[in-house]
PDB file of C-alpha atoms and ligand atoms in Angstrom:
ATOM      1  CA  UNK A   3      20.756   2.661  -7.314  1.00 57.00           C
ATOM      2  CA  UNK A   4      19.069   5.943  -8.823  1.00 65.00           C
ATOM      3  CA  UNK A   5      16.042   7.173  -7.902  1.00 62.00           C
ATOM      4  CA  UNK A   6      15.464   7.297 -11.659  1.00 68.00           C
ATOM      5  CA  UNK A   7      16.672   3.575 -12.299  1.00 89.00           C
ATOM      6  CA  UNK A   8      14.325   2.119 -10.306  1.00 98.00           C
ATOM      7  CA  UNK A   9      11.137  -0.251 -10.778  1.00 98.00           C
ATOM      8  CA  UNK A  10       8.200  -0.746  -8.695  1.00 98.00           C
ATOM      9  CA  UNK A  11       5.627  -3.545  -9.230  1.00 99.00           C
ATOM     10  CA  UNK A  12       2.081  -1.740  -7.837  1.00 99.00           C
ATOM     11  CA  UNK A  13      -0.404  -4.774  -7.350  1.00 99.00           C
ATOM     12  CA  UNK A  14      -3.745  -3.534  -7.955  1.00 98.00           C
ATOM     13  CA  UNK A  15      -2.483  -0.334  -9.850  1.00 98.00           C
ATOM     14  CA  UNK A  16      -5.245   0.358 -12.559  1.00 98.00           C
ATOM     15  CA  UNK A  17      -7.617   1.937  -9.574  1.00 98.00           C
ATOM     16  CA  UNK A  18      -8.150   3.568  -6.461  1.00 98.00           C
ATOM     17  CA  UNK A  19      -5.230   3.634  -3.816  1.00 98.00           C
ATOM     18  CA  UNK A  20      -2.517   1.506  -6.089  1.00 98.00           C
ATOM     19  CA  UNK A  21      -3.512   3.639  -9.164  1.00 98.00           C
ATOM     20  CA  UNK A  22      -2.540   6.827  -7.443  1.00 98.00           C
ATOM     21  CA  UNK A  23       0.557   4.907  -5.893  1.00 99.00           C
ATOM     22  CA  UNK A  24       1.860   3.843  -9.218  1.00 99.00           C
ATOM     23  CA  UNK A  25       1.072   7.875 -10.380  1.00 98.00           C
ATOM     24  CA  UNK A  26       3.139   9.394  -7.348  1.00 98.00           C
ATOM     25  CA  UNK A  27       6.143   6.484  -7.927  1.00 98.00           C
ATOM     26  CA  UNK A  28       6.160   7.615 -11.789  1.00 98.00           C
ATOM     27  CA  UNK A  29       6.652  11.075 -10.381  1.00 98.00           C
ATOM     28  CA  UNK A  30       9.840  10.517  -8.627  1.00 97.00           C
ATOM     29  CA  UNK A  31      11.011   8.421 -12.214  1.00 98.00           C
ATOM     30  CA  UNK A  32      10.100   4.994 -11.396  1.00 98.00           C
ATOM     31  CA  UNK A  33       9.389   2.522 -13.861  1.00 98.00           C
ATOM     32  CA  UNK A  34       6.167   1.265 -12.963  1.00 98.00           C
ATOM     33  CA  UNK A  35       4.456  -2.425 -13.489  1.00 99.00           C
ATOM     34  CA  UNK A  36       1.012  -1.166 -13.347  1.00 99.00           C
ATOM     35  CA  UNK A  37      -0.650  -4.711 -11.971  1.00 99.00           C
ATOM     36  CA  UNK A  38      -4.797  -5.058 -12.604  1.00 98.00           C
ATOM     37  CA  UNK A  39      -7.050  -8.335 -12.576  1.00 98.00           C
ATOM     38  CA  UNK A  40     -10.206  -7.686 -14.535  1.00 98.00           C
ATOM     39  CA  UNK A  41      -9.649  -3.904 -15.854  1.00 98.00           C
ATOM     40  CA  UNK A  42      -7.690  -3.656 -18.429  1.00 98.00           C
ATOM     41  CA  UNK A  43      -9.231  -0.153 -20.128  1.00 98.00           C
ATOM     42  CA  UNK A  44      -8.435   1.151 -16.195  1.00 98.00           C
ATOM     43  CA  UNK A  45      -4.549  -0.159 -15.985  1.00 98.00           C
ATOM     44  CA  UNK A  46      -4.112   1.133 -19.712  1.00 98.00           C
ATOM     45  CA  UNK A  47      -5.387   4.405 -18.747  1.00 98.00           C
ATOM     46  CA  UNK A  48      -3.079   4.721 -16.005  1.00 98.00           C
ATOM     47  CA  UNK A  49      -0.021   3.745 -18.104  1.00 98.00           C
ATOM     48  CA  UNK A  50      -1.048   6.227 -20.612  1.00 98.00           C
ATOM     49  CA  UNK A  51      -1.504   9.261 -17.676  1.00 98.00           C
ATOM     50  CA  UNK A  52       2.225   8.368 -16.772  1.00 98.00           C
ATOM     51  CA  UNK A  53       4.095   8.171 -20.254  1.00 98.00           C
ATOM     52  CA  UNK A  54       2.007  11.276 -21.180  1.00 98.00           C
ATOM     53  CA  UNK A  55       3.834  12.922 -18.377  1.00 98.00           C
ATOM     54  CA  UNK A  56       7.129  11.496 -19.282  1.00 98.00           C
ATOM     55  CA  UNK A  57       7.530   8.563 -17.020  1.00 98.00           C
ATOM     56  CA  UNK A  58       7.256   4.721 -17.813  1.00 98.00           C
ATOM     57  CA  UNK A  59       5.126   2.322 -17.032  1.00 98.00           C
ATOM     58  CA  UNK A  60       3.305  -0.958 -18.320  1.00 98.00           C
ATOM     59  CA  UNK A  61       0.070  -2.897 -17.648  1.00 98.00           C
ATOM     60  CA  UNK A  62       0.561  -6.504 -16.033  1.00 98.00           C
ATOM     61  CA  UNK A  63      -2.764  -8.592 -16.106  1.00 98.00           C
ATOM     62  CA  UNK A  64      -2.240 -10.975 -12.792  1.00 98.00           C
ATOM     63  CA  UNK A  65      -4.915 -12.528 -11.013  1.00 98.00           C
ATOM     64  CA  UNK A  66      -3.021 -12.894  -7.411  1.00 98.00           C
ATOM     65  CA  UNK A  67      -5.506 -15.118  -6.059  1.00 98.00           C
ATOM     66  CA  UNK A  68      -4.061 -17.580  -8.439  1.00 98.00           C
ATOM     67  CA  UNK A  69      -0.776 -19.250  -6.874  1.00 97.00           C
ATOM     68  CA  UNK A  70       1.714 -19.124  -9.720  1.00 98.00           C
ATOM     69  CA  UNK A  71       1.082 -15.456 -10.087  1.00 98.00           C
ATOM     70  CA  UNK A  72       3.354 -13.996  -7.739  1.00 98.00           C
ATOM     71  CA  UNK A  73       6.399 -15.742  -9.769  1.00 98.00           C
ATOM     72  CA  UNK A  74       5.250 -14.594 -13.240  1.00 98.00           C
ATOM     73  CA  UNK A  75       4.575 -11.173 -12.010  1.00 98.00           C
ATOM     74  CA  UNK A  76       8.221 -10.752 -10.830  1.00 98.00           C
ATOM     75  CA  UNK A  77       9.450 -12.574 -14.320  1.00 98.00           C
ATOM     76  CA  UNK A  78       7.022 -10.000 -16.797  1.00 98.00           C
ATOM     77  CA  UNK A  79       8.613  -6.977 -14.564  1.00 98.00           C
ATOM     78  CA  UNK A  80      12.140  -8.364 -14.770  1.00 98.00           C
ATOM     79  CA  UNK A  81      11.690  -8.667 -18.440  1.00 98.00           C
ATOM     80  CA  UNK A  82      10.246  -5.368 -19.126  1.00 98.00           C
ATOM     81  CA  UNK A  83      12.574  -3.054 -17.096  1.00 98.00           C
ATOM     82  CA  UNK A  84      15.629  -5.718 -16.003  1.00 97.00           C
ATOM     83  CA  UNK A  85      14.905  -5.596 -11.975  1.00 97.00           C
ATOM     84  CA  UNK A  86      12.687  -4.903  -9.076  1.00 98.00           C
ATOM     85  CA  UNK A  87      13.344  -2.711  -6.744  1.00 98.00           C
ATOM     86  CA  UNK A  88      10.051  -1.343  -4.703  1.00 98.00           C
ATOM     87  CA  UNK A  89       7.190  -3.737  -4.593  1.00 99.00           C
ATOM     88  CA  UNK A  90       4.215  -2.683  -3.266  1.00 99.00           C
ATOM     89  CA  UNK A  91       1.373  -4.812  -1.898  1.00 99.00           C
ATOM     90  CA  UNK A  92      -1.843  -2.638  -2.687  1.00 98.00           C
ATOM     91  CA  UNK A  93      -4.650  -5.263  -4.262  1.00 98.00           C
ATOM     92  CA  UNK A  94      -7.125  -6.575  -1.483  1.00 98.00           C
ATOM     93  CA  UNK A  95     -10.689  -7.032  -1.391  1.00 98.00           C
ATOM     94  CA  UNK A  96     -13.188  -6.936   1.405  1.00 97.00           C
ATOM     95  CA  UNK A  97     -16.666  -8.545   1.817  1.00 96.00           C
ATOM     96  CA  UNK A  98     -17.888  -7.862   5.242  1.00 95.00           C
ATOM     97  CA  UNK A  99     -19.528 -11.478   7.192  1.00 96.00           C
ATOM     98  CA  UNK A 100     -20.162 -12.065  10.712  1.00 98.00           C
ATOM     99  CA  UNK A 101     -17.754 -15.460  11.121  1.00 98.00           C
ATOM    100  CA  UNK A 102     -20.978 -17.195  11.585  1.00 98.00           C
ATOM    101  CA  UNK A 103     -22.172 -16.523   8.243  1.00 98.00           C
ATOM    102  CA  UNK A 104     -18.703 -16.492   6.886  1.00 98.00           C
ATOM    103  CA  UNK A 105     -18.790 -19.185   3.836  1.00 98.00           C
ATOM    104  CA  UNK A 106     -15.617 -21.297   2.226  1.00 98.00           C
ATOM    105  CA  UNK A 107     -15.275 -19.639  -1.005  1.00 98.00           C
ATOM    106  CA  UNK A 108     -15.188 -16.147   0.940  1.00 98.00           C
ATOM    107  CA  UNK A 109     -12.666 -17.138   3.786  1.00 98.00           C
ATOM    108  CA  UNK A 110     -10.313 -18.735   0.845  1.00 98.00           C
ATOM    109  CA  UNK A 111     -10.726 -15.495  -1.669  1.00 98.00           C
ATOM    110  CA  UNK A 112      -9.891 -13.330   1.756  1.00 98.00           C
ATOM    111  CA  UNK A 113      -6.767 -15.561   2.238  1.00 98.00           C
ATOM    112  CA  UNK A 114      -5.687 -16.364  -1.011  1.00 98.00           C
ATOM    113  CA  UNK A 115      -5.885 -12.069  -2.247  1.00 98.00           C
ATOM    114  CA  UNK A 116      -4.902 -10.326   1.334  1.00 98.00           C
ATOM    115  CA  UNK A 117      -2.786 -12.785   2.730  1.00 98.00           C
ATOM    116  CA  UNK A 118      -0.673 -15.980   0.702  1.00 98.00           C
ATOM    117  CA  UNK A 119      -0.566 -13.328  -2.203  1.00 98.00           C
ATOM    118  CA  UNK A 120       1.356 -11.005  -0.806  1.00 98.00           C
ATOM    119  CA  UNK A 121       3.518 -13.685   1.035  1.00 98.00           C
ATOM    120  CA  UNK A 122       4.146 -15.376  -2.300  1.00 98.00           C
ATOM    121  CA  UNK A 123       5.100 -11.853  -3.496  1.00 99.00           C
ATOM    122  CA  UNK A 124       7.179 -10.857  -0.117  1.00 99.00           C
ATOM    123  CA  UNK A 125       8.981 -14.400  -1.191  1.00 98.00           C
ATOM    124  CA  UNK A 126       9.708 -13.407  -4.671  1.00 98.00           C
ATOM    125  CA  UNK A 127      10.824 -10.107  -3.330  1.00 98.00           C
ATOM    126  CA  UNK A 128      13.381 -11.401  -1.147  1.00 98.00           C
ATOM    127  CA  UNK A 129      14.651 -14.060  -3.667  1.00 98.00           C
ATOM    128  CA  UNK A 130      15.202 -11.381  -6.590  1.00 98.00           C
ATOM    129  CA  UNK A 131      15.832  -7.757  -4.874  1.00 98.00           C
ATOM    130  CA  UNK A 132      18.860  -6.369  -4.140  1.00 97.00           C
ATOM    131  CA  UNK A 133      20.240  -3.578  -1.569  1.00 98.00           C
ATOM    132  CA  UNK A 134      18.346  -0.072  -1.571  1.00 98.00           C
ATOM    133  CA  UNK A 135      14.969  -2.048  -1.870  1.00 98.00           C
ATOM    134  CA  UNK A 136      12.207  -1.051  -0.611  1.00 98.00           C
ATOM    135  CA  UNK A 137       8.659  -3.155   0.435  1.00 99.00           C
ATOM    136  CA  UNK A 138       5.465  -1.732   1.222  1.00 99.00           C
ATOM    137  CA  UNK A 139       2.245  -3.750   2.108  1.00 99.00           C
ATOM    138  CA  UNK A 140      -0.806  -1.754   2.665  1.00 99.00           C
ATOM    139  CA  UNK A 141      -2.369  -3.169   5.679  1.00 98.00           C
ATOM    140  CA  UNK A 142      -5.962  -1.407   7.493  1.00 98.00           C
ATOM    141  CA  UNK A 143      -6.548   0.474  10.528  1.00 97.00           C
ATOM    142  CA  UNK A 144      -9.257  -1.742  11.309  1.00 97.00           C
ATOM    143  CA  UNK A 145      -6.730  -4.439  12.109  1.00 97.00           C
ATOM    144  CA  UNK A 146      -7.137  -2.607  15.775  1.00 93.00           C
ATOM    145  CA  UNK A 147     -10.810  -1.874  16.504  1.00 95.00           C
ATOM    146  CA  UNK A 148     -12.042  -5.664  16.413  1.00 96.00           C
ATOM    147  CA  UNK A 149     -15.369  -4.611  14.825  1.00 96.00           C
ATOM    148  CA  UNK A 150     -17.792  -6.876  14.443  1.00 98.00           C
ATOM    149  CA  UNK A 151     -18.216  -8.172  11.064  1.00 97.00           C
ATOM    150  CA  UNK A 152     -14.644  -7.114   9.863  1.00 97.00           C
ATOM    151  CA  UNK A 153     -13.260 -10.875  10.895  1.00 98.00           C
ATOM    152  CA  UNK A 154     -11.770 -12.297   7.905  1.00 98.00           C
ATOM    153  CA  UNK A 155     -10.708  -9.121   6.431  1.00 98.00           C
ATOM    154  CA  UNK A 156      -8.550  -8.289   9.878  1.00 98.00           C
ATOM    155  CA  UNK A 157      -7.458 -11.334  10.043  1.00 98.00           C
ATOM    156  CA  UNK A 158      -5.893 -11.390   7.237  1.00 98.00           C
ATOM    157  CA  UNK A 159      -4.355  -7.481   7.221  1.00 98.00           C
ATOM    158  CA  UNK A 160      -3.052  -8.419  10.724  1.00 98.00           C
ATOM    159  CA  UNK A 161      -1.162 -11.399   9.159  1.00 98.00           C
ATOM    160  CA  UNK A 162       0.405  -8.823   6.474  1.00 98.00           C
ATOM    161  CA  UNK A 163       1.735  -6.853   9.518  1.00 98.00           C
ATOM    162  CA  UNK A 164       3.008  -9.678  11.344  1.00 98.00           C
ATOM    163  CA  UNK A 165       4.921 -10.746   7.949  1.00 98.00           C
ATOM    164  CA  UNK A 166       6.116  -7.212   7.754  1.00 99.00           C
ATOM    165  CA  UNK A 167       7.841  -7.009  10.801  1.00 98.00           C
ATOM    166  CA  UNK A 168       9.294 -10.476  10.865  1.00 99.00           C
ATOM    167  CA  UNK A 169      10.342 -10.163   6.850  1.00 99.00           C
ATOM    168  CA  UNK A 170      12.225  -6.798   8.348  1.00 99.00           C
ATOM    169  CA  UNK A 171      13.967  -8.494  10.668  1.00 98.00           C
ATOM    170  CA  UNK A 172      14.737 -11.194   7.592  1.00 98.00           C
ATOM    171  CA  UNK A 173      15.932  -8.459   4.921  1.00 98.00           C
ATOM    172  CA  UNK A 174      17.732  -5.852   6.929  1.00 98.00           C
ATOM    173  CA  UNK A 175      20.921  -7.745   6.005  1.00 98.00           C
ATOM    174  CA  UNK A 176      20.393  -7.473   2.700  1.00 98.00           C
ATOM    175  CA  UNK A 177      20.082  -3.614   2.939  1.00 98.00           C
ATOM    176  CA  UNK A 178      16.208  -4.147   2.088  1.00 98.00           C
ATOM    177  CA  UNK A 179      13.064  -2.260   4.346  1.00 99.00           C
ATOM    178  CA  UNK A 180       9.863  -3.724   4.852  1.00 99.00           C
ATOM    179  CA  UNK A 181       7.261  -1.268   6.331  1.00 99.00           C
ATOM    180  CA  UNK A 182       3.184  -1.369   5.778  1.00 99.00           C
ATOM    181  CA  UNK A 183       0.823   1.440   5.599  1.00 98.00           C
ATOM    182  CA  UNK A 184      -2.379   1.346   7.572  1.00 98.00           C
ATOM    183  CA  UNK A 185      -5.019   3.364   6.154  1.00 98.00           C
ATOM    184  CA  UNK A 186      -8.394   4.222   7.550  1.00 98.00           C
ATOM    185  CA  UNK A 187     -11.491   4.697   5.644  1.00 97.00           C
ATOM    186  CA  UNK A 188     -10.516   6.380   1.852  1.00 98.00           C
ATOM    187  CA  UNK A 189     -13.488   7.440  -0.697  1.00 97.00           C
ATOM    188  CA  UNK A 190     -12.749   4.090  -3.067  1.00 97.00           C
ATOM    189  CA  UNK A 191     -15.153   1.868  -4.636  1.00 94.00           C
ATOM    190  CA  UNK A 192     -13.984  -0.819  -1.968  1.00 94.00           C
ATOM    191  CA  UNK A 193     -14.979   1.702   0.626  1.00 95.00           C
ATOM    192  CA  UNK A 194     -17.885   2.932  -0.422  1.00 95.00           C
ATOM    193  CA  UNK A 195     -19.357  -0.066  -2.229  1.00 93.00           C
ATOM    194  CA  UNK A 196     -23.133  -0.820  -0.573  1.00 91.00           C
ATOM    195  CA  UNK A 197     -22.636   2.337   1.781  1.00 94.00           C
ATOM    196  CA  UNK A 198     -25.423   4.758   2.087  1.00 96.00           C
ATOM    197  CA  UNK A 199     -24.327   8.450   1.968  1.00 96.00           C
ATOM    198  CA  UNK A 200     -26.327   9.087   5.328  1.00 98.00           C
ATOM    199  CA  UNK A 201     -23.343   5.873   6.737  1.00 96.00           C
ATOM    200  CA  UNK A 202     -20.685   7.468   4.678  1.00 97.00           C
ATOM    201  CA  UNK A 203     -21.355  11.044   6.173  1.00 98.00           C
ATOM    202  CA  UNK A 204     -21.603   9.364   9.543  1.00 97.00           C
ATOM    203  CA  UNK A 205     -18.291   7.840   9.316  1.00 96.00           C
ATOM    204  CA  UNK A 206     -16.445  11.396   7.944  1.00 97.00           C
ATOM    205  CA  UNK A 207     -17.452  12.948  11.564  1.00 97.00           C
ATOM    206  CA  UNK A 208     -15.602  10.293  13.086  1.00 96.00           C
ATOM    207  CA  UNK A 209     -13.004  11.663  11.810  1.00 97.00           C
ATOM    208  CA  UNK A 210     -11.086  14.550  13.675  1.00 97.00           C
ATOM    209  CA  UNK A 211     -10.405  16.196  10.263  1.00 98.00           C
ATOM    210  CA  UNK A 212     -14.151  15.754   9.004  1.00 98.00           C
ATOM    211  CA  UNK A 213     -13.859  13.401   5.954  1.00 98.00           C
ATOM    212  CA  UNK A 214     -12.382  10.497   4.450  1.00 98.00           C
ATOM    213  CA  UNK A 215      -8.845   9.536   3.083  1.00 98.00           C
ATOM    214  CA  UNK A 216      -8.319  10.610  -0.054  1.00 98.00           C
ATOM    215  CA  UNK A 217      -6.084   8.102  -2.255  1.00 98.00           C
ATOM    216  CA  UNK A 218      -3.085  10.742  -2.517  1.00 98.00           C
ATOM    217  CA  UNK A 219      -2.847  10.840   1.527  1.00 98.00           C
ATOM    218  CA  UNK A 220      -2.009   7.408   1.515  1.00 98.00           C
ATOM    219  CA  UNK A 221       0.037   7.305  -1.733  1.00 98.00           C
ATOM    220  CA  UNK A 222       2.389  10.314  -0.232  1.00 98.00           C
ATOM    221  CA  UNK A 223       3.408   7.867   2.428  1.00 98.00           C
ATOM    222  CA  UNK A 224       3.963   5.094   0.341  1.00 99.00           C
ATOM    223  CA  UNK A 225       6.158   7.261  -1.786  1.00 98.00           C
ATOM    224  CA  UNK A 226       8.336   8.859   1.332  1.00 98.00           C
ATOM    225  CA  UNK A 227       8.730   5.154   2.494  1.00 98.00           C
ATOM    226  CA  UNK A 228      10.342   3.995  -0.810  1.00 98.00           C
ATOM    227  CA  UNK A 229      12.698   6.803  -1.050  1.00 98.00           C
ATOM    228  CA  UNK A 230      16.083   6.977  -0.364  1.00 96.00           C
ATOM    229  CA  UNK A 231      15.077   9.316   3.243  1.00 97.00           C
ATOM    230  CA  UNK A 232      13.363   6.633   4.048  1.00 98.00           C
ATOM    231  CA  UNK A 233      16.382   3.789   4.363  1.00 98.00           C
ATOM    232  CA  UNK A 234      16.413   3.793   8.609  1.00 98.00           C
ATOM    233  CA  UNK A 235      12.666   3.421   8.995  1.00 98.00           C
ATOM    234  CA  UNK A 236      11.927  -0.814   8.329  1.00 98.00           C
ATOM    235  CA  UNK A 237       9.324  -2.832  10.367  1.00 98.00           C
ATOM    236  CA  UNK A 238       6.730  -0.040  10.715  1.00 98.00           C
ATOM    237  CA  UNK A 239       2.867   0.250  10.747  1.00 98.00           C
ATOM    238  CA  UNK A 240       2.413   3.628   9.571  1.00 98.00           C
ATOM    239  CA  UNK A 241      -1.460   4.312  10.410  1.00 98.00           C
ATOM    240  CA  UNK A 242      -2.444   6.731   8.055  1.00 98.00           C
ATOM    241  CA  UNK A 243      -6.072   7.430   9.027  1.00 97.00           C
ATOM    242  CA  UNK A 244      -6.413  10.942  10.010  1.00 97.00           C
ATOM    243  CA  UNK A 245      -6.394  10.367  13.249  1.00 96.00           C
ATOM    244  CA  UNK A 246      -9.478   8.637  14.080  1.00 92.00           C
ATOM    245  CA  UNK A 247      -7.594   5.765  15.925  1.00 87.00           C
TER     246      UNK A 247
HETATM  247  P1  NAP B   2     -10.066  -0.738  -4.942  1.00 52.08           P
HETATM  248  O1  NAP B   2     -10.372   0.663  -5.346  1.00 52.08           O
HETATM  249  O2  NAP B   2     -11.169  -1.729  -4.832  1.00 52.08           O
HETATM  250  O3  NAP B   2      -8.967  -1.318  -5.963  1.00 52.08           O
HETATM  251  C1  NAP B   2      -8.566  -2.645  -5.828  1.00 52.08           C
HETATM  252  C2  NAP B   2      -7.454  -2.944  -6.806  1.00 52.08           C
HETATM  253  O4  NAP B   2      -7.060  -4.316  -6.591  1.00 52.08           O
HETATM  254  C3  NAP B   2      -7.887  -2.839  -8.256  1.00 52.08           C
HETATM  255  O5  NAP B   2      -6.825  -2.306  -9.025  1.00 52.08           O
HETATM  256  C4  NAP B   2      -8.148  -4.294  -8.641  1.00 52.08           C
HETATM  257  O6  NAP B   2      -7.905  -4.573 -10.011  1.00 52.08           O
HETATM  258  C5  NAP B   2      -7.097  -5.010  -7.819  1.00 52.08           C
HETATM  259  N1  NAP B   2      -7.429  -6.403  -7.648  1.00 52.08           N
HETATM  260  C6  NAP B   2      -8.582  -6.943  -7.153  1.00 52.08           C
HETATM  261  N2  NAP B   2      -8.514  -8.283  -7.182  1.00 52.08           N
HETATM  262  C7  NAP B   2      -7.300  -8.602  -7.703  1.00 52.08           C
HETATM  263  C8  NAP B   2      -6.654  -9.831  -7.997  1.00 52.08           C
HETATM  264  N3  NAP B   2      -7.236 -11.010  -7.756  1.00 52.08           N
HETATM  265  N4  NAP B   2      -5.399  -9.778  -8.533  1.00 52.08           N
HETATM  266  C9  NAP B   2      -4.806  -8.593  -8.788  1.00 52.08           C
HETATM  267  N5  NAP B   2      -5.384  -7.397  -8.529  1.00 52.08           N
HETATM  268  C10 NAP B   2      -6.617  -7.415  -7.998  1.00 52.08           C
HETATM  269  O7  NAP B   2      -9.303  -0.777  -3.530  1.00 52.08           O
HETATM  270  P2  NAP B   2      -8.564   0.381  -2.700  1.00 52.08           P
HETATM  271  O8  NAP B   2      -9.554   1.069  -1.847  1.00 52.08           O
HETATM  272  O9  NAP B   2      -7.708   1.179  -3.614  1.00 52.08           O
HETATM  273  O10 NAP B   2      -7.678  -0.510  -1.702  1.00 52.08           O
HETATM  274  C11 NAP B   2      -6.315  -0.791  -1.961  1.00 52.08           C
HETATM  275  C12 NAP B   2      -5.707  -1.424  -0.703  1.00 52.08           C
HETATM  276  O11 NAP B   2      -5.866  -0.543   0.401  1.00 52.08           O
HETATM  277  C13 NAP B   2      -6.336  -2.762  -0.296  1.00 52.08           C
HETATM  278  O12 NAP B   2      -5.324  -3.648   0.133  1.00 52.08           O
HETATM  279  C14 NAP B   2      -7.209  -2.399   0.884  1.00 52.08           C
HETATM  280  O13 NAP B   2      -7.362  -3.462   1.800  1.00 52.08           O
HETATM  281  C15 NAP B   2      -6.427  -1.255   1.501  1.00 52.08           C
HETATM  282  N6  NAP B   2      -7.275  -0.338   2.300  1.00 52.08           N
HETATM  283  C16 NAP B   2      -8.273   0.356   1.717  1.00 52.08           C
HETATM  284  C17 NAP B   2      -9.072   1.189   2.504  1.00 52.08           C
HETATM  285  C18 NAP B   2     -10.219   1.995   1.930  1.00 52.08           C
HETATM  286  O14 NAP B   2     -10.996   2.543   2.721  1.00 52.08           O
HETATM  287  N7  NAP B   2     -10.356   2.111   0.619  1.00 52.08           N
HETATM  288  C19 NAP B   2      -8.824   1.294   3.884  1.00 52.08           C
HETATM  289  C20 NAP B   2      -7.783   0.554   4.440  1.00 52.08           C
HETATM  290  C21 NAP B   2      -7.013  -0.267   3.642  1.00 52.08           C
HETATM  291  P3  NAP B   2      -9.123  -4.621 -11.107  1.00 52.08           P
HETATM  292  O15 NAP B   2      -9.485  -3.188 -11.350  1.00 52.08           O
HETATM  293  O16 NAP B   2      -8.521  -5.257 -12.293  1.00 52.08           O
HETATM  294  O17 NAP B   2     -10.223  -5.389 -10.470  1.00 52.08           O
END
């Protein structure tokens, strides 16, 4: 397959990290299923940056939470560009809850976005992709500090790395690689929502380069692990986090 025949479905696409994902996968002539939930002026926006630059690209309004998603996703891509060939697991969300105060509706929204979604999608993946593709689930480098408060949202990031390196194992036959890419902290609304700028600052010197993650560091990785240099490397954690652990 082409580098310049190829599709990608970016979940979460119409802002921070996936949005700058779906812009760097444009760049190297992807077709791109820009994926949103409750955005739509954002996804459009996105779509328009990339056609205006020559590439292609169309918003997908998915709520992944929602079971049946995962299949229609796959089925709007399919019938927009033919095939799939890169998905890329981006959406998440992250309310932080000691697991005593942790209540239903939150432990089933951090399940049902972080976790069966991207399963359900991994599934799909498998079912409809053929040799040359490429997977990429964005996981967290918190998945290794154990931090207090960070329970369900862990939890469920460490499940999306177990997945990926079993789901490796799975596809490797079928000439598919699986890989997931571990940021730490990057300046997005999901990071900085209900942060001071005194905590923010704080967390930047933890840093040994001095500041956060910009989206573009992490989309440069996600790009170099779909492309065709990237065909030995499956089963990997890539922790892209400056650094700091
Ligand atoms: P973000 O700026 O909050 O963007 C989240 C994206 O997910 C938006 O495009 C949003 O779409 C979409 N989304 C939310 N709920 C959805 C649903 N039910 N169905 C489909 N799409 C949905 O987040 P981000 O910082 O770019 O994070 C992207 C990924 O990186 C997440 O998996 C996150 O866990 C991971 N990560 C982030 C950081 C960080 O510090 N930012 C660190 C480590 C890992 P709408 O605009 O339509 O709501």
């Amino acid at each position: 397959m082409s580098p310049e025949n190829r599709t990608a479905i970016v979940t979460g696409a119409s802002r921070g990290i996936g949005a700058e994902i779906a812009r760097h996968l444009a760049a190297d002539g992807v077709s791109v299923v820009v994926n949103y939930a409750s955005s739509p002026g954002a996804a459009e926006a996105v779509v328009a940056e990339i056609t205006d630059a020559g590439g292609r690209a169309v918003a997908v309004r998915a709520d992944l939470s929602v079971p049946a998603a995962a299949s229609d996703l796959f089925d709007q891509a399919e019938a927009e560009f033919g095939s799939v060939d890169i998905l890329v697991n981006n959406a998440g969300m992250m309310q932080l809850s000691p697991i005593a105060g942790a209540e239903d509706p939150q432990i089933d929204a951090h399940v049902a976005l972080n976790l069966a979604a991207p399963a359900r999608l991994m599934r799909e993946a498998s079912r409809r992709m053929g040799a040359g593709g490429r997977i990429v689930n964005l996981s967290s480098s918190v998945v290794g500090l154990y931090q207090p408060g960070y329970g369900l949202y862990a939890a469920t990031k460490a499940g999306i790395e177990a997945l990926t390196h079993i789901l490796a194992k799975e596809l490797g036959p079928q000439g598919i690689t699986v890989n997931a890419v571990a940021p730490g902290p990057v300046g997005t609304d999901f990071f900085l929502a209900g942060k001071s700028e005194a905590l923010v600052e704080q967390i930047k010197k933890m840093n040994p380069f001095g500041r956060l993650g910009t989206p573009e560091d992490i989309a440069r990785v996600v790009r170099f692990l779909t492309s065709e240099q990237a065909g030995w490397i499956s089963g990997q954690v890539i922790r892209a986090n400056g650094g700091v652990i």
